[in-house]
Amino acid sequence: MSEFAPTPAAHVHDLAALRFNNRYARLPEHFFTRVAPQPRQGTRLADVSPDCARLLGLEAPLTSDASSEEALEQLRLLMAGEQLLPGMDALAQKYTGHQFGHYNPQLGDGRGILLGELETEHGKTFDLHLKGAGRTPYSRFGDGQAVVRSSVREYLASEYMAALGIPTSRALALAVNAERVQRETVEPGATVLRVCESHLRFGHFEWLAHSGRHEDLKMLIDHALREHFSECLSERLSECLPEELTEPLPEGGVQAAADQPLADQPLADQPLADQPLTDQVRVTSALAMFETVITRTAKLIAAWQAYGFVHAVMNTDNMSLLGLTFDYGPYAFLDGYEENLVPNHTDQAGRYGFAQQPGIGLWNLERLGIALSPLIDVDALSAALGAYEGELQREYARLMRARLGLPDARDEDMTLVQQWRELLAAGKVDHTHAYRLLSHWDVAQPAPETLGVRLAGERGPHGDSAQARDEASAWLERYQARVMAIGLSAEDERQRRLAMLGCNPLYVPRTHLLLEVIARVEQGDDTSLKALRQRLTAPFFRPEEGSLEAALELGQAQGVAAELVDDWTRPPAANAAPICMSCSS
């Protein structure tokens, strides 16, 4: 049990009442450097995410009374770097990693600071991490600052991915300050308060392995097992405990054992976090952890591929040990379907393009395996990596069946999925709109003309020519036959479409819309930021409808494209040049 009392109520009105259990700070001090955030003048809160606030049990930012004003001022001061909350222990973490395929030993938190680990009423612990907090010993030539452009993008994408159910770091709030920061141009400064179950990266383990710190590597593995992969540890402890650790309870039974000082208790009765790990337990548990990381990473990247997300900077120092999406940089979501989309203009070779992500995920896991190889047999690590492709393909198939509304699994489904992708790619059909339009089609009826026209591709190389329409019609006929073969009743068909609407978002953080929001925030207008955040955190229906049922009824009454009049669903103009971002932030 933690020595720290968790936050006492599910709805906190005073941020000073939050409780912190700073587990990473109890590692040896060469794992990090304690450093305070640098104050940022003229800081204002631009927005607070209600969903993330609820996750942390924070009620005050969601109300409009005096306690809310006090809590928001506490949050503003925190994000301005002017005041830490009681119990925080601010530090910058050291790690390394492979960047664009090359090992870089000079990495670490260069502009972000782990303020503390918040323990909620339910025993979950979340890192509170301030991005744009100032220079650290790991900043190298950087200034330690973040800008509005990158901060708005991270804030909105984090909360959107959470709404989709894709594992991700979260963002509690975005603040804008009066700093002027030199990037490609001079830009206004900002900070984001990132929330994450852990900031452990593949690069943490690479640092210790590549520098020959094998005892420290054991220590970090033990920390990861105890704090984040306890299921891997507990199973191996029960398997590996020797007979002398399972001796009978002392006279007096359970209560007498509980009353003994911890040091006098049999190891088998000590809390899991306090038991020393033998080499055997560590190795078997760490291998199980690696297998779990492989599964989580495979499922994460399957979700990226299914939802058209391009991370764009899949360096190993940006890979979460917990299988979360984080370190949002020059990411993009597909507009027109483009397999080879590379939204990062510094990635001239296209290493981190959309279609490359599954392979890069495996390459990065291999780097993690190499980092663990001083302790774990290489053959065992290689065997574990063999599960990656199958895990990814199974998860991708599951997600695509859900997105296409296929209630059962059949062998020919992935052929249908491949043909769907080819259809979208041929006409550069809008990725988000295509799924949404399909979700409104009652397959007991002929395909709506609007659906066929849109799938023919209004902007692609075929335009809306007869050939393109024929190809779209042929796919729709195959799709209709596949769904009708299930033999659904009218109510089953209605439920099928509701399920599709519930996993095929209407809204997506399109790059051109984000740039419009960023420009307004830079001018001091946060209204569009809040409006887009509202839609991205409830992306499956318009605020006007307010529910999936109402969205379905709108489509039935006014046609499959009725929702797309919302300006926040607007794709880029047909003649718009592709937008590429940079890694700078």
XYZ file of C-alpha atoms in Angstrom:
585
model
C 0.000 0.000 0.000
C 1.180 3.527 -0.750
C 2.487 5.518 2.162
C 0.583 8.476 0.728
C -3.120 9.016 1.306
C -4.937 9.280 -2.032
C -6.990 12.288 -2.951
C -9.834 12.060 -0.415
C -12.819 12.864 -2.616
C -13.779 12.159 -6.185
C -14.579 15.831 -6.790
C -11.831 18.162 -5.624
C -12.516 21.888 -5.341
C -9.103 22.908 -3.986
C -6.105 21.833 -6.027
C -3.934 22.155 -2.941
C -5.862 19.183 -1.497
C -4.563 16.837 -4.204
C -2.236 14.085 -3.012
C 0.939 13.051 -4.781
C 2.799 9.747 -4.720
C 6.031 10.573 -6.562
C 7.296 7.098 -7.332
C 9.777 7.982 -10.070
C 11.400 10.542 -7.764
C 12.332 7.683 -5.407
C 14.659 6.162 -7.997
C 18.351 7.111 -7.714
C 18.909 10.754 -8.524
C 21.017 10.116 -11.615
C 17.823 8.930 -13.308
C 16.642 12.549 -13.404
C 17.432 16.107 -12.407
C 15.247 18.059 -10.042
C 14.406 21.355 -11.713
C 11.712 23.964 -11.155
C 9.592 25.351 -13.984
C 10.579 28.767 -15.252
C 7.912 31.459 -14.702
C 6.095 32.587 -17.837
C 4.823 36.140 -17.798
C 1.331 37.035 -18.936
C -0.050 33.513 -18.683
C -3.763 33.000 -19.259
C -5.752 29.768 -19.274
C -7.096 29.248 -22.770
C -9.080 26.077 -22.050
C -9.551 23.226 -19.585
C -10.692 19.769 -20.706
C -13.779 18.725 -18.699
C -13.221 15.065 -19.582
C -9.639 15.050 -18.337
C -10.655 17.008 -15.231
C -13.237 14.337 -14.400
C -10.612 11.634 -14.934
C -8.569 13.251 -12.176
C -11.547 13.882 -9.901
C -11.428 17.652 -10.354
C -14.819 19.269 -10.006
C -13.878 22.911 -9.497
C -12.745 23.703 -13.052
C -16.141 22.508 -14.281
C -18.324 24.804 -12.174
C -18.848 28.547 -12.156
C -18.798 29.375 -8.446
C -16.114 30.991 -6.286
C -14.319 27.693 -5.683
C -13.984 27.287 -9.429
C -12.366 30.692 -9.779
C -9.904 29.837 -7.018
C -9.060 26.457 -8.553
C -8.614 27.969 -12.016
C -6.232 30.540 -10.570
C -4.267 27.740 -8.880
C -4.120 25.958 -12.227
C -3.056 29.131 -14.028
C -0.227 29.719 -11.549
C 0.883 26.107 -11.948
C 0.948 26.372 -15.739
C 2.715 29.730 -15.535
C 5.524 28.067 -13.589
C 4.893 30.408 -10.682
C 3.685 27.908 -8.083
C 3.798 24.167 -7.469
C 1.111 22.344 -5.549
C 1.952 20.880 -2.120
C 3.516 17.427 -2.506
C 4.862 17.937 -6.019
C 8.495 17.026 -6.701
C 9.396 18.537 -10.074
C 12.022 16.770 -12.179
C 13.245 16.213 -15.721
C 13.853 12.612 -16.799
C 16.950 11.324 -18.576
C 16.587 8.937 -21.533
C 18.022 8.388 -25.003
C 16.666 6.826 -28.173
C 16.824 6.211 -31.887
C 15.814 9.237 -33.939
C 15.095 8.548 -37.609
C 16.971 5.265 -37.227
C 20.109 6.636 -35.537
C 20.970 6.341 -31.856
C 21.202 9.658 -30.020
C 22.656 9.515 -26.501
C 21.919 13.192 -25.763
C 18.209 13.124 -24.994
C 15.897 13.674 -22.049
C 13.109 16.024 -20.998
C 14.321 19.180 -22.698
C 11.246 21.389 -22.281
C 8.885 19.302 -20.187
C 8.968 18.726 -16.438
C 7.281 15.959 -14.467
C 5.647 18.013 -11.719
C 4.377 15.085 -9.674
C 2.379 11.865 -9.702
C -1.224 12.473 -8.679
C -2.943 9.651 -6.799
C -6.712 9.640 -7.199
C -9.395 8.347 -4.861
C -9.535 5.076 -6.797
C -5.827 4.406 -6.393
C -4.846 5.263 -9.974
C -1.777 7.424 -10.363
C -1.218 9.954 -13.131
C 1.862 11.944 -14.063
C 1.249 15.686 -14.306
C 3.778 16.908 -16.851
C 4.176 20.545 -17.868
C 5.312 21.006 -21.467
C 7.009 24.306 -22.203
C 8.211 24.532 -18.598
C 11.695 25.835 -19.390
C 15.241 24.688 -19.900
C 16.592 21.558 -18.214
C 20.040 19.899 -18.264
C 18.728 17.883 -21.248
C 17.639 20.856 -23.386
C 20.865 20.819 -25.417
C 20.491 23.839 -27.717
C 16.760 24.208 -27.084
C 15.087 27.046 -25.229
C 12.757 24.868 -23.148
C 9.682 26.623 -24.457
C 6.580 25.499 -26.340
C 4.481 27.568 -28.716
C 0.754 27.985 -29.263
C 0.888 26.095 -32.564
C 2.194 22.813 -31.176
C 0.391 23.170 -27.852
C -3.075 23.578 -29.385
C -2.394 20.593 -31.626
C -1.320 18.359 -28.731
C -4.141 19.509 -26.458
C -6.884 18.769 -28.987
C -5.407 15.555 -30.397
C -4.900 14.021 -26.949
C -8.506 14.527 -25.946
C -9.791 13.420 -29.348
C -7.876 10.148 -29.269
C -9.254 9.465 -25.801
C -12.778 10.037 -27.128
C -12.109 7.465 -29.860
C -10.920 4.971 -27.229
C -7.360 4.909 -28.613
C -4.776 4.712 -25.795
C -3.207 8.121 -25.329
C -1.726 10.644 -22.973
C -4.258 13.271 -21.947
C -4.190 17.056 -21.649
C -5.855 18.803 -18.726
C -5.356 22.378 -19.855
C -3.778 24.751 -22.336
C -2.303 28.104 -21.285
C -0.966 30.907 -23.457
C 1.731 33.302 -22.263
C 3.364 36.524 -23.344
C 6.676 34.926 -24.353
C 7.853 35.370 -27.937
C 9.537 32.196 -29.105
C 11.786 31.832 -32.136
C 10.910 28.893 -34.351
C 10.647 29.121 -38.149
C 9.106 32.483 -37.245
C 8.556 34.234 -33.923
C 5.530 32.650 -32.254
C 3.624 33.175 -28.996
C 4.493 30.832 -26.138
C 2.240 28.324 -24.419
C 2.209 25.450 -21.946
C 0.214 22.217 -21.870
C -0.443 20.202 -18.734
C -0.084 16.643 -19.964
C -1.608 13.784 -17.967
C -0.266 10.256 -18.379
C -0.205 7.030 -16.398
C 3.541 6.917 -16.996
C 6.136 8.696 -19.101
C 8.354 5.606 -19.326
C 9.661 5.371 -22.871
C 11.572 2.761 -24.823
C 14.399 5.293 -24.633
C 14.671 5.031 -20.842
C 15.807 1.423 -21.209
C 18.008 2.176 -24.221
C 19.905 4.777 -22.177
C 20.809 2.313 -19.436
C 21.632 -0.562 -21.782
C 23.749 1.453 -24.212
C 25.698 3.072 -21.379
C 26.387 -0.292 -19.708
C 24.404 0.553 -16.539
C 23.069 -2.928 -16.073
C 22.371 -2.646 -12.342
C 20.388 0.512 -13.034
C 18.607 -1.327 -15.830
C 17.520 -3.954 -13.292
C 16.304 -1.188 -11.005
C 14.241 0.447 -13.760
C 12.755 -2.908 -14.773
C 11.792 -3.544 -11.143
C 10.187 -0.093 -10.980
C 8.218 -0.680 -14.183
C 7.057 -4.102 -13.016
C 5.934 -2.947 -9.586
C 4.269 0.265 -10.647
C 2.896 -0.475 -14.119
C 3.032 -4.204 -14.903
C 2.182 -5.765 -11.565
C 0.153 -8.484 -13.304
C 3.380 -9.717 -14.941
C 5.185 -9.666 -11.619
C 2.586 -11.266 -9.363
C 2.145 -14.293 -11.624
C 5.878 -14.948 -11.678
C 6.275 -14.411 -7.952
C 3.704 -17.073 -7.219
C 5.420 -19.418 -9.674
C 8.949 -18.772 -8.436
C 8.622 -18.422 -4.659
C 10.844 -21.065 -3.037
C 9.506 -23.296 -0.298
C 11.163 -21.340 2.511
C 9.119 -18.266 1.533
C 5.845 -20.099 2.017
C 6.391 -21.113 5.652
C 3.324 -21.450 7.914
C 1.865 -18.400 9.619
C 3.149 -17.695 13.152
C 1.128 -18.695 16.208
C -1.893 -16.445 16.350
C -2.698 -16.749 12.644
C -3.328 -13.968 10.160
C -3.640 -11.163 12.707
C -0.354 -12.093 14.390
C 1.370 -12.104 11.007
C -0.085 -8.724 10.118
C 1.138 -7.289 13.436
C 4.740 -8.317 12.805
C 7.193 -5.594 11.659
C 7.601 -5.752 7.890
C 11.210 -6.867 8.135
C 10.171 -9.814 10.325
C 7.363 -11.013 8.056
C 7.940 -13.963 5.712
C 8.667 -12.579 2.225
C 5.583 -14.287 0.830
C 3.419 -12.184 3.196
C 5.060 -8.857 2.432
C 3.289 -6.455 0.070
C 4.276 -7.037 -3.539
C 5.983 -3.655 -3.864
C 8.277 -4.459 -0.912
C 9.458 -7.899 -1.952
C 13.035 -8.042 -3.277
C 13.165 -9.617 -6.726
C 15.411 -12.559 -7.409
C 17.139 -12.659 -10.782
C 14.845 -15.508 -11.816
C 11.685 -13.562 -10.958
C 13.006 -10.433 -12.631
C 13.924 -12.183 -15.878
C 10.667 -14.096 -16.245
C 8.597 -11.071 -15.237
C 10.499 -8.729 -17.549
C 9.944 -11.109 -20.458
C 6.221 -11.145 -19.661
C 6.319 -7.335 -19.538
C 8.001 -7.234 -22.948
C 5.304 -9.513 -24.344
C 2.657 -7.166 -22.934
C 4.384 -4.129 -24.454
C 4.448 -5.903 -27.818
C 0.721 -6.616 -27.650
C -0.177 -3.093 -26.575
C 2.026 -1.506 -29.226
C 0.593 -3.728 -31.949
C -2.966 -2.872 -30.948
C -2.140 0.814 -30.717
C -0.690 0.980 -34.212
C -3.589 -1.089 -35.566
C -5.880 1.639 -34.222
C -3.742 4.343 -35.839
C -4.063 2.565 -39.192
C -7.782 1.971 -38.819
C -8.482 5.615 -37.976
C -6.041 7.242 -40.378
C -3.647 8.715 -37.818
C -0.050 9.507 -38.776
C 2.187 10.081 -35.743
C 5.001 11.333 -37.998
C 7.865 11.116 -35.438
C 7.998 7.492 -34.271
C 11.436 7.769 -32.694
C 12.012 5.306 -29.868
C 12.109 8.138 -27.338
C 8.521 8.895 -28.410
C 7.347 5.321 -27.827
C 5.401 4.712 -24.618
C 6.179 1.587 -22.618
C 2.469 1.457 -21.739
C 1.374 1.479 -25.374
C 0.008 5.028 -25.346
C 0.010 7.623 -28.087
C 2.083 10.523 -26.873
C 4.535 13.217 -27.921
C 2.181 14.654 -30.512
C 4.315 16.562 -32.989
C 3.676 17.103 -36.723
C 0.937 14.445 -36.726
C -1.962 14.381 -39.164
C -5.202 12.558 -39.747
C -5.975 11.531 -43.303
C -8.150 13.891 -45.338
C -8.222 12.364 -48.780
C -7.111 8.761 -48.391
C -3.360 8.637 -49.020
C -1.380 5.546 -48.020
C 1.969 7.317 -48.243
C 1.070 10.515 -46.398
C 4.154 12.050 -44.718
C 3.017 15.182 -42.827
C 6.454 15.977 -41.352
C 8.455 18.112 -43.777
C 11.735 17.137 -42.086
C 11.091 13.455 -42.930
C 12.367 13.669 -46.484
C 12.810 9.892 -46.791
C 9.249 9.170 -45.655
C 10.425 6.905 -42.842
C 7.409 7.695 -40.685
C 4.716 7.853 -43.373
C 1.261 6.390 -42.771
C 1.869 3.043 -44.478
C 5.239 2.628 -42.752
C 3.941 2.769 -39.174
C 3.353 -0.968 -38.600
C 6.885 -1.814 -39.712
C 8.412 1.002 -37.673
C 6.506 -0.222 -34.628
C 8.236 -3.596 -34.937
C 11.634 -1.957 -35.535
C 11.203 0.110 -32.380
C 10.200 -2.958 -30.366
C 13.348 -4.680 -31.605
C 15.345 -1.741 -30.206
C 13.592 -2.216 -26.858
C 14.389 -5.921 -27.026
C 18.074 -5.132 -27.577
C 17.963 -2.855 -24.523
C 16.585 -5.723 -22.426
C 19.025 -8.299 -23.828
C 21.678 -7.827 -21.101
C 19.176 -9.548 -18.783
C 16.909 -11.634 -21.002
C 17.859 -14.386 -23.431
C 17.948 -13.086 -26.998
C 16.105 -16.113 -28.370
C 13.252 -15.540 -25.913
C 13.059 -11.870 -26.927
C 13.031 -12.791 -30.617
C 10.301 -15.362 -30.059
C 8.196 -12.758 -28.276
C 8.584 -10.341 -31.187
C 7.165 -12.987 -33.475
C 3.713 -12.327 -32.025
C 3.654 -8.678 -33.146
C 2.361 -9.033 -36.701
C -0.434 -11.415 -35.768
C -1.570 -9.185 -32.896
C -1.624 -6.142 -35.171
C -3.509 -7.884 -37.966
C -6.141 -9.336 -35.629
C -6.772 -5.976 -33.978
C -6.868 -4.174 -37.306
C -9.382 -6.702 -38.646
C -11.546 -6.270 -35.543
C -11.538 -2.488 -35.837
C -12.237 -2.508 -39.565
C -15.150 -4.900 -39.154
C -16.572 -2.514 -36.565
C -16.035 0.531 -38.787
C -17.667 -1.204 -41.773
C -20.520 -2.598 -39.695
C -19.780 -6.295 -40.195
C -21.336 -7.985 -37.143
C -19.632 -11.345 -37.649
C -16.209 -12.414 -38.900
C -15.755 -14.111 -42.268
C -12.655 -15.097 -44.171
C -13.412 -12.802 -47.114
C -13.754 -9.690 -44.967
C -10.184 -8.485 -45.334
C -10.520 -8.703 -49.109
C -13.518 -6.397 -48.826
C -11.490 -4.095 -46.560
C -8.589 -4.013 -49.037
C -10.967 -3.196 -51.892
C -12.479 -0.409 -49.770
C -9.041 1.107 -49.164
C -8.213 0.865 -52.869
C -11.476 2.604 -53.723
C -10.764 5.449 -51.305
C -7.184 5.779 -52.508
C -8.123 5.794 -56.218
C -10.293 8.869 -55.770
C -8.548 10.324 -52.723
C -11.941 10.107 -51.065
C -12.253 11.909 -47.749
C -11.413 9.263 -45.161
C -13.677 10.500 -42.365
C -16.648 11.324 -44.585
C -16.534 7.954 -46.361
C -17.102 5.959 -43.166
C -19.698 8.395 -41.904
C -21.735 8.287 -45.115
C -21.581 4.491 -45.155
C -22.829 4.435 -41.543
C -26.104 6.068 -42.578
C -26.954 3.606 -45.342
C -29.762 1.177 -44.611
C -28.540 -1.743 -46.712
C -32.077 -3.070 -47.075
C -32.499 -0.150 -49.490
C -30.568 0.718 -52.686
C -27.413 2.709 -52.127
C -28.141 6.466 -52.064
C -26.857 8.324 -55.108
C -24.926 10.724 -52.861
C -22.985 7.816 -51.401
C -21.950 6.517 -54.812
C -20.900 9.972 -55.997
C -18.819 10.664 -52.885
C -17.086 7.286 -53.066
C -16.286 7.866 -56.718
C -14.017 10.640 -55.570
C -14.718 14.299 -56.125
C -11.055 15.291 -55.965
C -9.152 12.226 -57.088
C -7.627 11.249 -60.427
C -10.899 9.711 -61.663
C -13.006 12.723 -60.669
C -16.645 11.612 -60.740
C -16.300 9.878 -64.089
C -18.434 6.944 -65.146
C -15.586 4.504 -64.475
C -15.137 5.761 -60.930
C -18.868 5.547 -60.260
C -18.949 2.017 -61.638
C -16.119 1.015 -59.307
C -17.911 2.575 -56.341
C -21.197 0.905 -57.255
C -19.496 -2.475 -57.622
C -17.970 -2.224 -54.157
C -21.270 -1.095 -52.617
C -23.023 -4.088 -54.178
C -20.428 -6.472 -52.698
C -20.730 -4.754 -49.334
C -24.523 -4.879 -49.404
C -24.495 -8.584 -50.237
C -22.029 -9.283 -47.404
C -24.161 -7.490 -44.811
C -27.483 -8.842 -46.105
C -26.106 -12.389 -45.910
C -26.218 -12.093 -42.126
C -30.015 -12.035 -42.249
C -30.605 -9.033 -40.011
C -34.070 -7.884 -38.983
C -35.060 -4.245 -39.459
C -34.241 -3.536 -35.808
C -30.929 -5.388 -36.071
C -30.059 -3.268 -39.096
C -30.909 -0.112 -37.171
C -28.677 -1.213 -34.306
C -25.906 -2.033 -36.758
C -25.977 1.509 -38.130
C -26.084 2.986 -34.642
C -22.983 0.969 -33.773
C -21.265 2.259 -36.911
C -22.150 5.855 -36.055
C -20.703 5.197 -32.590
C -17.275 4.219 -33.929
C -17.045 6.345 -37.088
C -16.467 9.936 -35.984
C -18.079 12.907 -37.659
C -15.297 15.196 -36.466
C -11.539 14.847 -36.781
C -8.651 17.268 -36.003
C -7.999 18.270 -39.598
C -4.760 20.180 -40.048
C -6.328 23.142 -41.851
C -8.992 23.522 -39.146
C -6.350 23.352 -36.422
C -4.405 26.124 -38.148
C -7.517 28.300 -38.175
C -8.017 27.709 -34.446
C -4.335 28.372 -33.734
C -4.467 31.706 -35.542
C -7.429 32.811 -33.432
C -5.865 31.672 -30.164
C -2.711 33.591 -31.057
C -4.918 36.676 -31.381
C -6.460 36.091 -27.954
C -9.736 34.520 -29.131
C -10.321 31.112 -27.504
C -13.929 30.609 -28.625
C -13.071 28.463 -31.648
C -10.674 26.399 -29.533
C -13.470 25.583 -27.101
C -15.934 24.909 -29.920
C -13.620 22.444 -31.639
C -12.666 20.796 -28.336
C -16.365 20.286 -27.579
C -16.822 18.484 -30.887
C -13.617 16.444 -30.746
C -14.416 15.106 -27.269
C -17.897 14.016 -28.449
C -17.026 13.295 -32.079
C -19.851 10.961 -33.041
C -22.715 13.465 -33.390
C -23.286 17.183 -33.756
C -24.091 19.222 -30.632
C -27.447 20.009 -32.261
C -28.427 16.317 -32.254
C -26.695 15.379 -29.009
C -27.020 11.605 -29.428
C -26.398 8.780 -31.860
C -30.138 8.135 -32.140
C -30.797 11.718 -33.167
C -27.910 11.588 -35.653
C -29.404 8.444 -37.197
C -32.827 10.057 -37.450
C -31.316 13.106 -39.159
C -29.717 10.878 -41.784
C -32.968 9.018 -42.366
C -34.951 12.225 -42.736
C -32.539 14.422 -44.676
C -30.092 12.067 -46.366
C -26.739 10.474 -45.624
C -24.788 13.737 -46.033
C -27.067 15.938 -43.901
C -24.542 16.212 -41.044
C -21.740 17.408 -43.274
C -23.061 20.975 -43.410
C -21.333 21.578 -40.047
C -18.348 23.820 -40.759
C -16.154 21.773 -38.392
C -16.558 18.771 -40.728
C -15.166 20.749 -43.665
C -12.355 19.062 -45.624
C -9.596 21.168 -47.179
C -10.384 22.844 -50.477
C -10.016 20.607 -53.510
C -7.144 22.675 -54.869
C -5.413 23.187 -51.506
C -1.737 22.306 -51.330
C -0.802 19.569 -48.816
C 0.099 20.962 -45.396
C 3.272 19.659 -43.782
C 4.377 20.589 -40.277
C 7.786 20.532 -38.624
C 9.091 18.887 -35.469
C 9.741 22.305 -33.917
C 7.450 23.306 -31.107
